PDB file of C-alpha atoms in Angstrom:
ATOM      1  CA  MET A1281     -33.679  -2.489  36.777  1.00 73.00           C
ATOM      2  CA  ARG A1282     -30.787  -4.324  35.152  1.00 77.00           C
ATOM      3  CA  ARG A1283     -32.143  -3.561  31.522  1.00 80.00           C
ATOM      4  CA  ASP A1284     -32.323   0.027  32.540  1.00 82.00           C
ATOM      5  CA  TRP A1285     -28.522   0.092  33.284  1.00 82.00           C
ATOM      6  CA  THR A1286     -27.747  -1.904  30.299  1.00 84.00           C
ATOM      7  CA  ARG A1287     -29.762   0.262  27.986  1.00 84.00           C
ATOM      8  CA  GLU A1288     -28.029   3.381  29.723  1.00 83.00           C
ATOM      9  CA  LEU A1289     -24.393   1.722  29.507  1.00 82.00           C
ATOM     10  CA  THR A1290     -25.404   0.796  25.693  1.00 84.00           C
ATOM     11  CA  ILE A1291     -26.086   4.271  24.915  1.00 82.00           C
ATOM     12  CA  GLU A1292     -23.239   5.492  26.599  1.00 83.00           C
ATOM     13  CA  TRP A1293     -20.790   2.980  24.746  1.00 81.00           C
ATOM     14  CA  PHE A1294     -22.457   4.291  21.444  1.00 82.00           C
ATOM     15  CA  TRP A1295     -21.666   8.045  22.089  1.00 80.00           C
ATOM     16  CA  LEU A1296     -18.166   7.364  23.565  1.00 77.00           C
ATOM     17  CA  LYS A1297     -17.381   5.170  20.265  1.00 74.00           C
ATOM     18  CA  LYS A1298     -18.661   8.306  17.879  1.00 73.00           C
ATOM     19  CA  LYS A1299     -16.661  10.742  20.118  1.00 71.00           C
ATOM     20  CA  ILE A1300     -13.323   8.633  19.735  1.00 66.00           C
ATOM     21  CA  VAL A1301     -13.714   7.934  16.057  1.00 63.00           C
ATOM     22  CA  ARG A1302     -14.657  11.787  15.525  1.00 64.00           C
ATOM     23  CA  LYS A1303     -11.622  13.061  17.755  1.00 63.00           C
ATOM     24  CA  TRP A1304      -8.926  10.996  16.231  1.00 59.00           C
ATOM     25  CA  ARG A1305     -10.633   9.917  12.424  1.00 62.00           C
ATOM     26  CA  LEU A1306     -10.321   6.202  13.047  1.00 61.00           C
ATOM     27  CA  ASP A1307     -12.688   5.740  10.214  1.00 63.00           C
ATOM     28  CA  THR A1308     -10.300   7.053   7.663  1.00 70.00           C
ATOM     29  CA  PRO A1309      -7.012   5.194   6.498  1.00 73.00           C
ATOM     30  CA  VAL A1310      -5.024   8.031   7.467  1.00 70.00           C
ATOM     31  CA  GLY A1311      -6.211   7.561  10.763  1.00 73.00           C
ATOM     32  CA  VAL A1312      -5.700   3.969  11.192  1.00 76.00           C
ATOM     33  CA  LEU A1313      -1.975   4.542   9.567  1.00 76.00           C
ATOM     34  CA  GLY A1314      -1.660   7.151  12.194  1.00 75.00           C
ATOM     35  CA  ILE A1315      -1.935   4.594  14.856  1.00 79.00           C
ATOM     36  CA  LEU A1316       0.226   2.144  13.064  1.00 81.00           C
ATOM     37  CA  ILE A1317       3.114   4.040  12.706  1.00 81.00           C
ATOM     38  CA  PRO A1318       4.126   4.645  16.313  1.00 84.00           C
ATOM     39  CA  VAL A1319       3.150   0.862  17.108  1.00 84.00           C
ATOM     40  CA  VAL A1320       5.280  -0.449  14.679  1.00 84.00           C
ATOM     41  CA  GLY A1321       8.274   2.244  15.121  1.00 81.00           C
ATOM     42  CA  LEU A1322       8.094   0.896  18.978  1.00 83.00           C
ATOM     43  CA  LEU A1323       8.684  -2.495  17.812  1.00 84.00           C
ATOM     44  CA  LEU A1324      11.148  -1.885  15.439  1.00 82.00           C
ATOM     45  CA  PHE A1325      13.015  -0.025  18.307  1.00 81.00           C
ATOM     46  CA  ALA A1326      12.571  -2.880  20.670  1.00 81.00           C
ATOM     47  CA  ILE A1327      13.962  -5.602  17.999  1.00 80.00           C
ATOM     48  CA  LEU A1328      16.749  -3.144  17.323  1.00 77.00           C
ATOM     49  CA  ALA A1329      17.413  -2.732  21.208  1.00 77.00           C
ATOM     50  CA  GLN A1330      17.487  -6.717  21.460  1.00 77.00           C
ATOM     51  CA  GLY A1331      19.775  -6.929  18.580  1.00 74.00           C
ATOM     52  CA  LEU A1332      22.034  -4.610  20.403  1.00 72.00           C
ATOM     53  CA  SER A1333      22.048  -6.063  23.759  1.00 71.00           C
ATOM     54  CA  ASP A1334      22.577  -9.438  22.097  1.00 71.00           C
ATOM     55  CA  PHE A1335      25.630  -8.258  20.365  1.00 70.00           C
ATOM     56  CA  PHE A1336      26.968  -6.771  23.345  1.00 66.00           C
ATOM     57  CA  ARG A1337      26.314  -9.812  25.699  1.00 66.00           C
ATOM     58  CA  ILE A1338      27.981 -12.143  22.992  1.00 67.00           C
ATOM     59  CA  ALA A1339      31.043  -9.879  22.008  1.00 66.00           C
ATOM     60  CA  ILE A1340      32.066  -9.805  25.803  1.00 59.00           C
ATOM     61  CA  PRO A1341      33.196 -13.421  26.150  1.00 63.00           C
ATOM     62  CA  TRP A1342      34.676 -14.065  22.756  1.00 64.00           C
ATOM     63  CA  VAL A1343      32.482 -17.245  21.288  1.00 59.00           C
ATOM     64  CA  SER A1344      34.078 -20.630  21.747  1.00 63.00           C
ATOM     65  CA  GLY A1345      33.308 -23.860  19.731  1.00 66.00           C
ATOM     66  CA  GLY A1346      30.170 -24.916  21.367  1.00 70.00           C
ATOM     67  CA  ASN A1347      28.383 -21.298  21.259  1.00 70.00           C
ATOM     68  CA  ILE A1348      29.162 -20.781  17.306  1.00 68.00           C
ATOM     69  CA  SER A1349      25.845 -22.373  16.111  1.00 71.00           C
ATOM     70  CA  THR A1350      23.661 -20.421  18.618  1.00 74.00           C
ATOM     71  CA  VAL A1351      25.261 -16.955  17.822  1.00 72.00           C
ATOM     72  CA  TYR A1352      24.765 -17.888  14.065  1.00 72.00           C
ATOM     73  CA  TRP A1353      21.303 -18.525  14.556  1.00 76.00           C
ATOM     74  CA  GLN A1354      20.558 -15.708  16.851  1.00 77.00           C
ATOM     75  CA  SER A1355      21.858 -13.470  14.289  1.00 74.00           C
ATOM     76  CA  ILE A1356      19.838 -14.576  11.433  1.00 76.00           C
ATOM     77  CA  GLY A1357      16.909 -14.490  13.293  1.00 79.00           C
ATOM     78  CA  PHE A1358      17.584 -10.844  14.409  1.00 77.00           C
ATOM     79  CA  GLY A1359      18.174 -10.048  10.738  1.00 77.00           C
ATOM     80  CA  ILE A1360      14.748 -11.383   9.733  1.00 80.00           C
ATOM     81  CA  LYS A1361      12.990  -9.820  12.234  1.00 81.00           C
ATOM     82  CA  ALA A1362      14.404  -6.408  12.017  1.00 80.00           C
ATOM     83  CA  SER A1363      14.565  -6.377   8.196  1.00 81.00           C
ATOM     84  CA  PHE A1364      10.941  -7.246   8.275  1.00 83.00           C
ATOM     85  CA  LEU A1365       9.655  -4.414  10.560  1.00 83.00           C
ATOM     86  CA  PHE A1366      11.962  -1.994   8.865  1.00 85.00           C
ATOM     87  CA  LEU A1367      10.192  -2.722   5.879  1.00 84.00           C
ATOM     88  CA  LEU A1368       6.700  -2.638   7.377  1.00 85.00           C
ATOM     89  CA  PHE A1369       7.547   0.857   8.998  1.00 85.00           C
ATOM     90  CA  VAL A1370       8.634   2.248   5.841  1.00 86.00           C
ATOM     91  CA  VAL A1371       5.793   0.808   3.812  1.00 87.00           C
ATOM     92  CA  ILE A1372       3.278   2.193   6.509  1.00 85.00           C
ATOM     93  CA  ILE A1373       5.035   5.459   6.280  1.00 86.00           C
ATOM     94  CA  VAL A1374       4.750   5.817   2.579  1.00 86.00           C
ATOM     95  CA  ALA A1375       1.313   4.848   2.559  1.00 85.00           C
ATOM     96  CA  TYR A1376       0.586   7.236   5.241  1.00 83.00           C
ATOM     97  CA  THR A1377       2.372  10.366   3.223  1.00 84.00           C
ATOM     98  CA  ILE A1378       0.497   9.127  -0.145  1.00 84.00           C
ATOM     99  CA  LEU A1379      -3.037   9.186   1.624  1.00 82.00           C
ATOM    100  CA  LYS A1380      -2.061  12.393   3.226  1.00 81.00           C
ATOM    101  CA  ILE A1381      -1.363  14.101   0.131  1.00 83.00           C
ATOM    102  CA  MET A1382      -4.345  12.439  -1.796  1.00 82.00           C
ATOM    103  CA  GLU A1383      -6.668  13.788   1.291  1.00 73.00           C
ATOM    104  CA  ARG A1384      -5.594  17.363   0.470  1.00 64.00           C
ATOM    105  CA  ARG A1385      -6.909  17.612  -3.083  1.00 57.00           C
TER     106      ARG A1385
END
């Protein structure tokens, strides 16, 4: 009985995977990049929102002597994260457009 269930579930899983791959074309580079663009965009949005909230949180009580190093390292960390994600986002969009153009030919 258990073998029948596992066999039927395996068959269902096989056809479900085929349907998902066919529907969203996940087996092509364009399909994979089509998923990566929104994910990286959301990460970039979250990092920029974090930086904006840090800026307003820090700017309200003007920085005193003991907090200068904390503010300095937070701003450097934010700059590195934001620039890396923005670079990744731009590279993915460029690769996506190049692949889309080459796919139409």
